Amino acid sequence: MFDVRTVEAGGSCDQDRDSDTMSITARRRRAFQRQACLLSVMAAFSLGLALGVFVPLIGMSQAVTNAKGSGAVAGGDGSSSGDGEGDGLGGIPGTRFGEHLPHKLPHFPTLEDLRGKDSYNSVSFVAEAKLKAEDVFRHAFHIDQQRDDKDTMVIKKFDPEDRYIKEYMVRRTPDGLFHKGPEKRLSQPSIMEQILNSGKLETAEESVIEIVNQSDDHDYTEDSDGVILNDIFWGSTVENALPKGFDKGQSELWTDYLQSAEVDHLEVGCGRMQNRMVVFRDGTRACARYRQNTDQIQGELFSFYLGQLLNISNLAPSAASIIDMETKLWSSVSDDISNSQWKSTKPVVITKWIEHLEPAGIPKPFQPLERHLNKLDIRNITEGLDLPKPPKGLLDRLGATITPELQPIRPPGAPLAEPVLRRLVELAQWSDLIVFDYLIANLDRVVNNLYNYQWNADIMAAPAHNLARQSDSHLLVFLDNESGLLHGYRLLKKYEAYHGLLLDNLCVFRRSTIAALQHLRDSNVGHRLNELFERTTNAKIRDVLPPLPEKSIKILVDRIDRVLGQVQKCREIFSNR
């Protein structure tokens, strides 16, 4: 008899063995499938890499070979048109190169393409070509904003390369960049180019010097109000109304005073943390500028010297000193010096304290980026044509009425009103400020507002940095020039467009400043500055404070030439207009 349990047990064992065998086979099959899938992916990736990298390289090498063989790269004489061997993409014309690629390269507009257009009727801004403000407004001297579109401006500039006046349109984008349209020539070759081509003068600087030298007292033309002289200079009415300021005599008296004075105590104040208000025994006050870096002390001192050489009287008397407790000047304030964390033998610049100062804003002609100042603008100010226009009523907007042109509000021959003369006096001082700040490359005044204008359009209406007005005399005081001539020169690559923007828009100058600038250009400005430094300092100061570096002197000479070139440009544009 069969044991049913035995049979059932034997059958159960056989089934278990079959099930184990099947599960092992399934696992092996799945492992094989995974390996095959992984190998397929790797093979596809390798094939794609080969197709994506090596095939284009083969195509490019063929393109280069074919282009060279057909003379596409070589010039008419067989010489290469590239900069050297292995031009790569730079030496292959787009049409030849495109024939050997899967997709033909698109044509990107160039400057030559833009210059080929004769009008703005077909202006189309390229979306990819976004420019910074310094690239858009370089050499601009006249900027008009569109009435119906505040972000679109028409700009006139003087191109120093071909000496043509050109016009182009730009549109401001929300990210602070600009789209630039094609340039259009507006003038024939300039007077300066004709002079240079005639061989009468060797350099542009000589022509500028000759023109201004001709503007002596016996040879000038002044308008009936005495506001504009020889089209580009402030006239006698404005010059006679200017506040006196600080002349060379006052500066010499201040230097002599510090040699015999004695400091009573130091107080916190005068700007930055380590600056101090200096109170002398006789009650005289001054500001002492202390810096760890002597470059900023040099910048403050030599900027003051340059102002003196230019006869600019808006800089308060300043002199250098050394922190030395053994001298009479500092002997009584050793504790105050220690509390101020000043170190012995460090140089400081001591500037005379000026009373009755108030913040000074940027005048309306210089507030927006789109404004300028020339003799036509001055004429509008004197005639009252620059005043805000009254708002239009409903009938005006609908065109039901004809608004008459704005007429001068000052009767012919009437003297200038006091508010108008005061505005002109302020603008005349600003013309010196713009020239002075450009020469020293000052970062801490108007350039600060211009740079931040791309993010804050209202910043030009805020008070200018480091500029104050004396409330009783209306004298503008140019404060804190420590970034001049050294630190500012090191950052010219970043800020030069902002330095030049106001200068490019200025065409009214003080004649005495330009004459002094020409004299400095002819008499070695570096020698004059260092000579003044030697005469107004002692040996101890010169041991720790070096003279102006030769590199800075060369940059200053270039910037003097740039200002004189602006004078010549304005002469050409506004002569007899």
PDB file of N, CA and C in Angstrom, residues 480-564:
ATOM      1  N   ASP A 480      36.236 117.281   0.529  1.00  0.00           N
ATOM      2  CA  ASP A 480      36.660 115.877   0.495  1.00  0.00           C
ATOM      3  C   ASP A 480      37.038 115.416  -0.912  1.00  0.00           C
ATOM      4  N   ASN A 481      38.218 115.789  -1.351  1.00  0.00           N
ATOM      5  CA  ASN A 481      38.717 115.420  -2.676  1.00  0.00           C
ATOM      6  C   ASN A 481      39.780 114.328  -2.601  1.00  0.00           C
ATOM      7  N   GLU A 482      39.684 113.483  -1.593  1.00  0.00           N
ATOM      8  CA  GLU A 482      40.742 112.506  -1.326  1.00  0.00           C
ATOM      9  C   GLU A 482      40.861 111.430  -2.400  1.00  0.00           C
ATOM     10  N   SER A 483      39.802 111.199  -3.190  1.00  0.00           N
ATOM     11  CA  SER A 483      39.913 110.179  -4.240  1.00  0.00           C
ATOM     12  C   SER A 483      40.598 110.710  -5.488  1.00  0.00           C
ATOM     13  N   GLY A 484      40.931 112.006  -5.501  1.00  0.00           N
ATOM     14  CA  GLY A 484      41.494 112.609  -6.700  1.00  0.00           C
ATOM     15  C   GLY A 484      42.933 112.231  -6.971  1.00  0.00           C
ATOM     16  N   LEU A 485      43.266 112.130  -8.256  1.00  0.00           N
ATOM     17  CA  LEU A 485      44.625 112.018  -8.767  1.00  0.00           C
ATOM     18  C   LEU A 485      45.313 110.682  -8.509  1.00  0.00           C
ATOM     19  N   LEU A 486      44.839 109.877  -7.591  1.00  0.00           N
ATOM     20  CA  LEU A 486      45.451 108.563  -7.340  1.00  0.00           C
ATOM     21  C   LEU A 486      44.398 107.456  -7.330  1.00  0.00           C
ATOM     22  N   HIS A 487      43.567 107.428  -6.291  1.00  0.00           N
ATOM     23  CA  HIS A 487      42.559 106.363  -6.186  1.00  0.00           C
ATOM     24  C   HIS A 487      41.582 106.419  -7.361  1.00  0.00           C
ATOM     25  N   GLY A 488      41.135 107.617  -7.716  1.00  0.00           N
ATOM     26  CA  GLY A 488      40.219 107.746  -8.842  1.00  0.00           C
ATOM     27  C   GLY A 488      40.847 107.343 -10.159  1.00  0.00           C
ATOM     28  N   TYR A 489      42.140 107.595 -10.320  1.00  0.00           N
ATOM     29  CA  TYR A 489      42.824 107.203 -11.551  1.00  0.00           C
ATOM     30  C   TYR A 489      42.913 105.689 -11.693  1.00  0.00           C
ATOM     31  N   ARG A 490      43.010 104.981 -10.570  1.00  0.00           N
ATOM     32  CA  ARG A 490      43.084 103.520 -10.644  1.00  0.00           C
ATOM     33  C   ARG A 490      41.761 102.901 -11.077  1.00  0.00           C
ATOM     34  N   LEU A 491      40.672 103.638 -10.947  1.00  0.00           N
ATOM     35  CA  LEU A 491      39.349 103.104 -11.284  1.00  0.00           C
ATOM     36  C   LEU A 491      38.781 103.751 -12.548  1.00  0.00           C
ATOM     37  N   LEU A 492      39.627 104.297 -13.389  1.00  0.00           N
ATOM     38  CA  LEU A 492      39.143 104.966 -14.593  1.00  0.00           C
ATOM     39  C   LEU A 492      38.434 104.014 -15.545  1.00  0.00           C
ATOM     40  N   LYS A 493      38.893 102.778 -15.611  1.00  0.00           N
ATOM     41  CA  LYS A 493      38.274 101.829 -16.531  1.00  0.00           C
ATOM     42  C   LYS A 493      36.794 101.633 -16.223  1.00  0.00           C
ATOM     43  N   LYS A 494      36.439 101.699 -14.963  1.00  0.00           N
ATOM     44  CA  LYS A 494      35.045 101.480 -14.562  1.00  0.00           C
ATOM     45  C   LYS A 494      34.223 102.754 -14.616  1.00  0.00           C
ATOM     46  N   TYR A 495      34.829 103.897 -14.259  1.00  0.00           N
ATOM     47  CA  TYR A 495      34.042 105.116 -14.059  1.00  0.00           C
ATOM     48  C   TYR A 495      34.322 106.224 -15.081  1.00  0.00           C
ATOM     49  N   GLU A 496      35.195 105.994 -16.044  1.00  0.00           N
ATOM     50  CA  GLU A 496      35.563 107.083 -16.952  1.00  0.00           C
ATOM     51  C   GLU A 496      34.363 107.660 -17.704  1.00  0.00           C
ATOM     52  N   ALA A 497      33.431 106.802 -18.118  1.00  0.00           N
ATOM     53  CA  ALA A 497      32.259 107.307 -18.853  1.00  0.00           C
ATOM     54  C   ALA A 497      31.446 108.267 -17.999  1.00  0.00           C
ATOM     55  N   TYR A 498      31.369 108.003 -16.701  1.00  0.00           N
ATOM     56  CA  TYR A 498      30.622 108.891 -15.814  1.00  0.00           C
ATOM     57  C   TYR A 498      31.397 110.191 -15.566  1.00  0.00           C
ATOM     58  N   HIS A 499      32.727 110.094 -15.516  1.00  0.00           N
ATOM     59  CA  HIS A 499      33.534 111.309 -15.384  1.00  0.00           C
ATOM     60  C   HIS A 499      33.314 112.213 -16.591  1.00  0.00           C
ATOM     61  N   GLY A 500      33.297 111.614 -17.786  1.00  0.00           N
ATOM     62  CA  GLY A 500      33.212 112.407 -18.997  1.00  0.00           C
ATOM     63  C   GLY A 500      31.818 112.856 -19.367  1.00  0.00           C
ATOM     64  N   LEU A 501      30.797 112.276 -18.743  1.00  0.00           N
ATOM     65  CA  LEU A 501      29.427 112.575 -19.152  1.00  0.00           C
ATOM     66  C   LEU A 501      29.082 114.044 -18.957  1.00  0.00           C
ATOM     67  N   LEU A 502      29.352 114.589 -17.786  1.00  0.00           N
ATOM     68  CA  LEU A 502      29.038 115.993 -17.541  1.00  0.00           C
ATOM     69  C   LEU A 502      29.951 116.911 -18.343  1.00  0.00           C
ATOM     70  N   LEU A 503      31.226 116.534 -18.480  1.00  0.00           N
ATOM     71  CA  LEU A 503      32.131 117.362 -19.272  1.00  0.00           C
ATOM     72  C   LEU A 503      31.680 117.412 -20.727  1.00  0.00           C
ATOM     73  N   ASP A 504      31.245 116.290 -21.277  1.00  0.00           N
ATOM     74  CA  ASP A 504      30.780 116.251 -22.656  1.00  0.00           C
ATOM     75  C   ASP A 504      29.529 117.093 -22.863  1.00  0.00           C
ATOM     76  N   ASN A 505      28.762 117.320 -21.802  1.00  0.00           N
ATOM     77  CA  ASN A 505      27.532 118.110 -21.910  1.00  0.00           C
ATOM     78  C   ASN A 505      27.737 119.570 -21.533  1.00  0.00           C
ATOM     79  N   LEU A 506      28.965 119.961 -21.215  1.00  0.00           N
ATOM     80  CA  LEU A 506      29.246 121.324 -20.772  1.00  0.00           C
ATOM     81  C   LEU A 506      29.923 122.109 -21.885  1.00  0.00           C
ATOM     82  N   CYS A 507      29.366 123.278 -22.204  1.00  0.00           N
ATOM     83  CA  CYS A 507      29.963 124.136 -23.232  1.00  0.00           C
ATOM     84  C   CYS A 507      30.008 125.599 -22.803  1.00  0.00           C
ATOM     85  N   VAL A 508      30.000 125.856 -21.491  1.00  0.00           N
ATOM     86  CA  VAL A 508      30.222 127.201 -20.964  1.00  0.00           C
ATOM     87  C   VAL A 508      31.250 127.072 -19.846  1.00  0.00           C
ATOM     88  N   PHE A 509      32.363 127.805 -19.967  1.00  0.00           N
ATOM     89  CA  PHE A 509      33.472 127.659 -19.034  1.00  0.00           C
ATOM     90  C   PHE A 509      33.861 129.025 -18.461  1.00  0.00           C
ATOM     91  N   ARG A 510      34.567 128.998 -17.349  1.00  0.00           N
ATOM     92  CA  ARG A 510      35.196 130.220 -16.847  1.00  0.00           C
ATOM     93  C   ARG A 510      36.498 130.428 -17.621  1.00  0.00           C
ATOM     94  N   ARG A 511      36.624 131.602 -18.194  1.00  0.00           N
ATOM     95  CA  ARG A 511      37.772 131.887 -19.054  1.00  0.00           C
ATOM     96  C   ARG A 511      39.078 131.810 -18.272  1.00  0.00           C
ATOM     97  N   SER A 512      39.074 132.260 -17.023  1.00  0.00           N
ATOM     98  CA  SER A 512      40.300 132.223 -16.221  1.00  0.00           C
ATOM     99  C   SER A 512      40.749 130.792 -15.959  1.00  0.00           C
ATOM    100  N   THR A 513      39.799 129.877 -15.788  1.00  0.00           N
ATOM    101  CA  THR A 513      40.151 128.471 -15.539  1.00  0.00           C
ATOM    102  C   THR A 513      40.789 127.852 -16.767  1.00  0.00           C
ATOM    103  N   ILE A 514      40.222 128.102 -17.936  1.00  0.00           N
ATOM    104  CA  ILE A 514      40.773 127.527 -19.165  1.00  0.00           C
ATOM    105  C   ILE A 514      42.142 128.130 -19.473  1.00  0.00           C
ATOM    106  N   ALA A 515      42.307 129.430 -19.243  1.00  0.00           N
ATOM    107  CA  ALA A 515      43.614 130.045 -19.472  1.00  0.00           C
ATOM    108  C   ALA A 515      44.667 129.453 -18.542  1.00  0.00           C
ATOM    109  N   ALA A 516      44.313 129.237 -17.264  1.00  0.00           N
ATOM    110  CA  ALA A 516      45.247 128.612 -16.320  1.00  0.00           C
ATOM    111  C   ALA A 516      45.558 127.181 -16.732  1.00  0.00           C
ATOM    112  N   LEU A 517      44.568 126.489 -17.267  1.00  0.00           N
ATOM    113  CA  LEU A 517      44.766 125.104 -17.705  1.00  0.00           C
ATOM    114  C   LEU A 517      45.740 125.049 -18.877  1.00  0.00           C
ATOM    115  N   GLN A 518      45.619 125.984 -19.800  1.00  0.00           N
ATOM    116  CA  GLN A 518      46.568 126.028 -20.914  1.00  0.00           C
ATOM    117  C   GLN A 518      47.982 126.328 -20.421  1.00  0.00           C
ATOM    118  N   HIS A 519      48.084 127.222 -19.468  1.00  0.00           N
ATOM    119  CA  HIS A 519      49.405 127.559 -18.924  1.00  0.00           C
ATOM    120  C   HIS A 519      50.033 126.345 -18.236  1.00  0.00           C
ATOM    121  N   LEU A 520      49.213 125.581 -17.504  1.00  0.00           N
ATOM    122  CA  LEU A 520      49.732 124.376 -16.858  1.00  0.00           C
ATOM    123  C   LEU A 520      50.194 123.362 -17.890  1.00  0.00           C
ATOM    124  N   ARG A 521      49.439 123.255 -18.973  1.00  0.00           N
ATOM    125  CA  ARG A 521      49.804 122.289 -20.024  1.00  0.00           C
ATOM    126  C   ARG A 521      51.160 122.629 -20.636  1.00  0.00           C
ATOM    127  N   ASP A 522      51.450 123.930 -20.741  1.00  0.00           N
ATOM    128  CA  ASP A 522      52.713 124.354 -21.358  1.00  0.00           C
ATOM    129  C   ASP A 522      53.874 124.373 -20.374  1.00  0.00           C
ATOM    130  N   SER A 523      53.579 124.498 -19.062  1.00  0.00           N
ATOM    131  CA  SER A 523      54.657 124.717 -18.090  1.00  0.00           C
ATOM    132  C   SER A 523      54.925 123.503 -17.212  1.00  0.00           C
ATOM    133  N   ASN A 524      54.551 122.301 -17.655  1.00  0.00           N
ATOM    134  CA  ASN A 524      54.827 121.064 -16.918  1.00  0.00           C
ATOM    135  C   ASN A 524      54.064 121.046 -15.599  1.00  0.00           C
ATOM    136  N   VAL A 525      52.818 120.572 -15.661  1.00  0.00           N
ATOM    137  CA  VAL A 525      51.949 120.596 -14.496  1.00  0.00           C
ATOM    138  C   VAL A 525      52.523 119.766 -13.347  1.00  0.00           C
ATOM    139  N   GLY A 526      53.170 118.653 -13.655  1.00  0.00           N
ATOM    140  CA  GLY A 526      53.760 117.830 -12.595  1.00  0.00           C
ATOM    141  C   GLY A 526      54.823 118.577 -11.824  1.00  0.00           C
ATOM    142  N   HIS A 527      55.665 119.306 -12.543  1.00  0.00           N
ATOM    143  CA  HIS A 527      56.709 120.107 -11.880  1.00  0.00           C
ATOM    144  C   HIS A 527      56.091 121.192 -11.013  1.00  0.00           C
ATOM    145  N   ARG A 528      55.021 121.832 -11.494  1.00  0.00           N
ATOM    146  CA  ARG A 528      54.389 122.899 -10.732  1.00  0.00           C
ATOM    147  C   ARG A 528      53.756 122.358  -9.449  1.00  0.00           C
ATOM    148  N   LEU A 529      53.112 121.193  -9.520  1.00  0.00           N
ATOM    149  CA  LEU A 529      52.478 120.603  -8.335  1.00  0.00           C
ATOM    150  C   LEU A 529      53.518 120.191  -7.300  1.00  0.00           C
ATOM    151  N   ASN A 530      54.559 119.524  -7.737  1.00  0.00           N
ATOM    152  CA  ASN A 530      55.578 119.076  -6.787  1.00  0.00           C
ATOM    153  C   ASN A 530      56.384 120.253  -6.234  1.00  0.00           C
ATOM    154  N   GLU A 531      56.531 121.310  -7.017  1.00  0.00           N
ATOM    155  CA  GLU A 531      57.191 122.505  -6.517  1.00  0.00           C
ATOM    156  C   GLU A 531      56.375 123.146  -5.397  1.00  0.00           C
ATOM    157  N   LEU A 532      55.040 123.176  -5.562  1.00  0.00           N
ATOM    158  CA  LEU A 532      54.175 123.709  -4.514  1.00  0.00           C
ATOM    159  C   LEU A 532      54.221 122.829  -3.276  1.00  0.00           C
ATOM    160  N   PHE A 533      54.309 121.523  -3.481  1.00  0.00           N
ATOM    161  CA  PHE A 533      54.423 120.570  -2.372  1.00  0.00           C
ATOM    162  C   PHE A 533      55.719 120.808  -1.589  1.00  0.00           C
ATOM    163  N   GLU A 534      56.826 121.021  -2.279  1.00  0.00           N
ATOM    164  CA  GLU A 534      58.106 121.275  -1.623  1.00  0.00           C
ATOM    165  C   GLU A 534      58.065 122.584  -0.832  1.00  0.00           C
ATOM    166  N   ARG A 535      57.397 123.587  -1.381  1.00  0.00           N
ATOM    167  CA  ARG A 535      57.412 124.909  -0.756  1.00  0.00           C
ATOM    168  C   ARG A 535      56.521 124.990   0.475  1.00  0.00           C
ATOM    169  N   THR A 536      55.465 124.186   0.553  1.00  0.00           N
ATOM    170  CA  THR A 536      54.492 124.305   1.642  1.00  0.00           C
ATOM    171  C   THR A 536      54.618 123.204   2.690  1.00  0.00           C
ATOM    172  N   THR A 537      55.608 122.330   2.582  1.00  0.00           N
ATOM    173  CA  THR A 537      55.789 121.261   3.564  1.00  0.00           C
ATOM    174  C   THR A 537      57.233 121.271   4.059  1.00  0.00           C
ATOM    175  N   ASN A 538      57.444 120.636   5.199  1.00  0.00           N
ATOM    176  CA  ASN A 538      58.805 120.536   5.742  1.00  0.00           C
ATOM    177  C   ASN A 538      59.380 119.142   5.479  1.00  0.00           C
ATOM    178  N   ALA A 539      60.600 118.941   5.883  1.00  0.00           N
ATOM    179  CA  ALA A 539      61.302 117.689   5.588  1.00  0.00           C
ATOM    180  C   ALA A 539      60.634 116.493   6.251  1.00  0.00           C
ATOM    181  N   LYS A 540      60.108 116.673   7.472  1.00  0.00           N
ATOM    182  CA  LYS A 540      59.460 115.561   8.166  1.00  0.00           C
ATOM    183  C   LYS A 540      58.229 115.075   7.394  1.00  0.00           C
ATOM    184  N   ILE A 541      57.470 116.003   6.856  1.00  0.00           N
ATOM    185  CA  ILE A 541      56.282 115.618   6.074  1.00  0.00           C
ATOM    186  C   ILE A 541      56.706 114.883   4.813  1.00  0.00           C
ATOM    187  N   ARG A 542      57.717 115.400   4.137  1.00  0.00           N
ATOM    188  CA  ARG A 542      58.145 114.784   2.881  1.00  0.00           C
ATOM    189  C   ARG A 542      58.802 113.427   3.093  1.00  0.00           C
ATOM    190  N   ASP A 543      59.244 113.133   4.330  1.00  0.00           N
ATOM    191  CA  ASP A 543      59.803 111.805   4.617  1.00  0.00           C
ATOM    192  C   ASP A 543      58.735 110.720   4.607  1.00  0.00           C
ATOM    193  N   VAL A 544      57.508 111.078   4.957  1.00  0.00           N
ATOM    194  CA  VAL A 544      56.441 110.072   5.049  1.00  0.00           C
ATOM    195  C   VAL A 544      55.387 110.253   3.954  1.00  0.00           C
ATOM    196  N   LEU A 545      55.397 111.401   3.283  1.00  0.00           N
ATOM    197  CA  LEU A 545      54.390 111.665   2.250  1.00  0.00           C
ATOM    198  C   LEU A 545      55.110 111.930   0.935  1.00  0.00           C
ATOM    199  N   PRO A 546      55.059 110.999  -0.015  1.00  0.00           N
ATOM    200  CA  PRO A 546      55.816 111.175  -1.267  1.00  0.00           C
ATOM    201  C   PRO A 546      55.148 112.189  -2.191  1.00  0.00           C
ATOM    202  N   PRO A 547      55.866 112.680  -3.185  1.00  0.00           N
ATOM    203  CA  PRO A 547      55.272 113.583  -4.174  1.00  0.00           C
ATOM    204  C   PRO A 547      54.310 112.833  -5.087  1.00  0.00           C
ATOM    205  N   LEU A 548      53.656 113.566  -5.975  1.00  0.00           N
ATOM    206  CA  LEU A 548      52.698 112.945  -6.889  1.00  0.00           C
ATOM    207  C   LEU A 548      53.431 112.018  -7.852  1.00  0.00           C
ATOM    208  N   PRO A 549      52.979 110.762  -7.999  1.00  0.00           N
ATOM    209  CA  PRO A 549      53.689 109.810  -8.868  1.00  0.00           C
ATOM    210  C   PRO A 549      53.683 110.261 -10.329  1.00  0.00           C
ATOM    211  N   GLU A 550      54.688 109.834 -11.054  1.00  0.00           N
ATOM    212  CA  GLU A 550      54.811 110.190 -12.464  1.00  0.00           C
ATOM    213  C   GLU A 550      53.644 109.644 -13.283  1.00  0.00           C
ATOM    214  N   LYS A 551      53.144 108.475 -12.919  1.00  0.00           N
ATOM    215  CA  LYS A 551      52.009 107.902 -13.643  1.00  0.00           C
ATOM    216  C   LYS A 551      50.780 108.795 -13.522  1.00  0.00           C
ATOM    217  N   SER A 552      50.547 109.325 -12.323  1.00  0.00           N
ATOM    218  CA  SER A 552      49.407 110.223 -12.132  1.00  0.00           C
ATOM    219  C   SER A 552      49.584 111.515 -12.923  1.00  0.00           C
ATOM    220  N   ILE A 553      50.803 111.996 -13.014  1.00  0.00           N
ATOM    221  CA  ILE A 553      51.058 113.222 -13.766  1.00  0.00           C
ATOM    222  C   ILE A 553      50.743 113.018 -15.244  1.00  0.00           C
ATOM    223  N   LYS A 554      51.126 111.870 -15.789  1.00  0.00           N
ATOM    224  CA  LYS A 554      50.840 111.593 -17.198  1.00  0.00           C
ATOM    225  C   LYS A 554      49.340 111.520 -17.449  1.00  0.00           C
ATOM    226  N   ILE A 555      48.609 110.897 -16.544  1.00  0.00           N
ATOM    227  CA  ILE A 555      47.150 110.821 -16.706  1.00  0.00           C
ATOM    228  C   ILE A 555      46.541 112.215 -16.609  1.00  0.00           C
ATOM    229  N   LEU A 556      47.046 113.024 -15.690  1.00  0.00           N
ATOM    230  CA  LEU A 556      46.528 114.383 -15.546  1.00  0.00           C
ATOM    231  C   LEU A 556      46.763 115.188 -16.825  1.00  0.00           C
ATOM    232  N   VAL A 557      47.933 115.049 -17.442  1.00  0.00           N
ATOM    233  CA  VAL A 557      48.211 115.759 -18.690  1.00  0.00           C
ATOM    234  C   VAL A 557      47.223 115.336 -19.780  1.00  0.00           C
ATOM    235  N   ASP A 558      46.941 114.038 -19.862  1.00  0.00           N
ATOM    236  CA  ASP A 558      45.961 113.558 -20.845  1.00  0.00           C
ATOM    237  C   ASP A 558      44.579 114.159 -20.588  1.00  0.00           C
ATOM    238  N   ARG A 559      44.215 114.298 -19.330  1.00  0.00           N
ATOM    239  CA  ARG A 559      42.890 114.817 -19.008  1.00  0.00           C
ATOM    240  C   ARG A 559      42.824 116.339 -19.242  1.00  0.00           C
ATOM    241  N   ILE A 560      43.947 117.006 -19.073  1.00  0.00           N
ATOM    242  CA  ILE A 560      43.989 118.422 -19.436  1.00  0.00           C
ATOM    243  C   ILE A 560      43.745 118.579 -20.939  1.00  0.00           C
ATOM    244  N   ASP A 561      44.398 117.737 -21.736  1.00  0.00           N
ATOM    245  CA  ASP A 561      44.173 117.768 -23.178  1.00  0.00           C
ATOM    246  C   ASP A 561      42.707 117.491 -23.511  1.00  0.00           C
ATOM    247  N   ARG A 562      42.110 116.589 -22.769  1.00  0.00           N
ATOM    248  CA  ARG A 562      40.697 116.248 -23.018  1.00  0.00           C
ATOM    249  C   ARG A 562      39.795 117.436 -22.739  1.00  0.00           C
ATOM    250  N   VAL A 563      40.060 118.196 -21.683  1.00  0.00           N
ATOM    251  CA  VAL A 563      39.259 119.386 -21.385  1.00  0.00           C
ATOM    252  C   VAL A 563      39.471 120.447 -22.460  1.00  0.00           C
ATOM    253  N   LEU A 564      40.712 120.654 -22.868  1.00  0.00           N
ATOM    254  CA  LEU A 564      40.981 121.634 -23.917  1.00  0.00           C
ATOM    255  C   LEU A 564      40.326 121.229 -25.235  1.00  0.00           C
TER     256      LEU A 564
END
